[in-house]
């Protein structure tokens, strides 16, 4: 048996012994009393009775051994700033923010919503929350007021931490007006708002509620805020993600299990070593940013590089495609993490850029978030001369489900496949309707995970245990298994291939979005009667959103000018409410939408038509003409 096969077998057959060993990778104030408790399956408790703290493990623990080594390197080609913080300096910065939050009333179990750009203060704030035992809830800075409002309402934060603005490609995006509008829309109002002023956009402060961070942080310059010891099963954070309904789900994570899972993944999967530099190009607003910009690398004693800016700039802020490689050279990055879309963007540029810098420090590039196509994988693998490691996971899992664990044993990767199940994950493929396990190679089914789910996996949906069980664990009749909502196959060597989502989630440039949220935004437009939004394959972004709208005024259908104007209005509405990321690539106007006789929208059939595929079984369709109309709309003459 190969070394990894044996490692995996132990994790599945003797999970308690396996994870007790992994638990030694982190510091505990008091060791766990019980490694695994499944009495309330599918809810799982890992390391109950153990007390620890994420911030202690990410920062304080390293002070004695590597206090003066870099911990956080923050580079922005948007503002032309570059700064490195040692573990000692990071420790001080985090305590300043922790003391400021404390002064605003934040304590253990309180929610702090973070709506910030990729600036070091965002990481300080996350770590400060962890230090205090407060639950952070980071909302991606690219989301606009309606998305933010629904998250504020669900998380009910005591304090919101934000900044004056973000910047993208030199274009300043003022956050404060979006935040003010979100708070106005939300039923819940935070007690206080803490604002970091970057000097990019003016801010109107609301008396009594809004506090500028600078004077508070300065006041607490020498603050010493001890870590609050938490039970391993206490909540560390929630992060919102999209699903089948328009209402985002708060994915809730524990403390001890998460710390152990990250420490183990840094060792066995990413093979990152203390004292080295890790560079993930993601954003703190996504799960990759939580696990592999902030917590994972720091827990491993690595310096983490936070980059604000496009991949197509240079350190001198001039357009250049070399920034990432320039940073790899400058900071001797050993492990890098990105998404296939970003690589596809770079692929359009001069390949000489890859040769311009000394990339000899780099050992591997990890790519995740969306399917990695073979041409992209080959291009970057040949360009960099290091292994490209595809890894498949979800906001819900917190760390890779499928990949190769080169830290355990060097394992061959196959183009098109993220790899094999990681230790702790019992991955199966089930028949969509019968729920039968598909064991023969290359049979397509739904990818599921059998419990108990490993450490780091979501505990539940924030404040909604029932939704957690109903949404994720009850999709297969007669079986309690976790559905990933992804289609997949497994080949004869046990490698998995992911074939897209089974639900209404789409993946735009590696960003997970719910088509229902976009539909809700569009149907709020006064001139819209009905709408369907589907994800359509796109060569660069993986998928883009495409909207089909039935206008209230039928005259729009025959009037190209009116249609163009309404398309613009609809796009603007989505960008204003949800964020530019969610804006559909096109809005098409039709007289009717294809539905079943019982009135269900046939989104899958619409998607198939958009991608030039066979729409499949249409026996339940009410009006085949509606699908025909969509086909005509899409044709060049249409
Ligand atoms: O459909 C799968 C796709 O992204 C979804 C999860 O997105 P998110 O919650 O944003 O978490 C991303 C964490 C990396 C999955 O259900 N996906 C993620 N990674 C891959 C992938 N599809 C194919 N290959 C991957 N490597």
Short mmCIF file of C-alpha atoms and ligand atoms in Angstrom, two decimals, residues 241 286-288 337 367-372 390-396 418 484 486 498 500-501 507 510-512, ligand 1:
data_model
loop_
_atom_site.label_atom_id
_atom_site.label_comp_id
_atom_site.label_asym_id
_atom_site.label_seq_id
_atom_site.Cartn_x
_atom_site.Cartn_y
_atom_site.Cartn_z
CA UNK A 241 -22.22 31.65 0.52
CA UNK A 286 -13.79 34.37 0.24
CA UNK A 287 -13.09 31.14 2.04
CA UNK A 288 -9.68 30.80 0.37
CA UNK A 337 -2.37 29.74 -4.56
CA UNK A 367 -5.28 26.36 -8.27
CA UNK A 368 -8.85 26.05 -7.01
CA UNK A 369 -12.34 27.46 -7.16
CA UNK A 370 -13.43 26.31 -10.61
CA UNK A 371 -12.55 23.61 -13.13
CA UNK A 372 -8.98 23.82 -14.39
CA UNK A 390 -5.56 21.52 -8.76
CA UNK A 391 -7.61 21.28 -5.58
CA UNK A 392 -11.34 20.99 -5.18
CA UNK A 393 -13.26 22.21 -2.15
CA UNK A 394 -16.00 24.54 -0.98
CA UNK A 395 -16.76 27.34 1.45
CA UNK A 396 -18.48 24.63 3.47
CA UNK A 418 -8.27 17.75 -8.90
CA UNK A 484 -21.55 18.87 -2.52
CA UNK A 486 -21.40 18.98 -7.79
CA UNK A 498 -15.80 17.60 -11.30
CA UNK A 500 -20.28 21.36 -12.64
CA UNK A 501 -23.00 22.15 -10.13
CA UNK A 507 -19.01 30.21 -10.89
CA UNK A 510 -13.81 31.56 -9.58
CA UNK A 511 -16.42 33.51 -7.60
CA UNK A 512 -19.43 31.57 -6.39
O1 LIG B 1 -18.44 23.70 -8.02
C1 LIG B 1 -17.27 23.55 -7.26
C2 LIG B 1 -16.29 24.65 -7.62
O2 LIG B 1 -16.55 25.71 -6.71
C3 LIG B 1 -17.53 25.33 -5.75
C4 LIG B 1 -17.20 25.86 -4.38
O3 LIG B 1 -16.98 27.25 -4.44
P1 LIG B 1 -16.64 28.05 -3.12
O4 LIG B 1 -17.65 27.73 -2.08
O5 LIG B 1 -16.48 29.46 -3.51
O6 LIG B 1 -15.29 27.46 -2.58
C5 LIG B 1 -14.09 27.55 -3.32
C6 LIG B 1 -12.97 26.94 -2.53
C7 LIG B 1 -11.76 26.68 -3.38
C8 LIG B 1 -17.54 23.83 -5.79
O7 LIG B 1 -18.75 23.29 -5.32
N1 LIG B 1 -14.89 24.22 -7.49
C9 LIG B 1 -14.04 24.52 -6.48
N2 LIG B 1 -12.82 24.02 -6.73
C10 LIG B 1 -12.89 23.36 -7.90
C11 LIG B 1 -14.22 23.48 -8.38
N3 LIG B 1 -14.61 22.89 -9.53
C12 LIG B 1 -13.70 22.17 -10.22
N4 LIG B 1 -12.41 22.04 -9.83
C13 LIG B 1 -11.96 22.60 -8.69
N5 LIG B 1 -10.69 22.47 -8.31
#
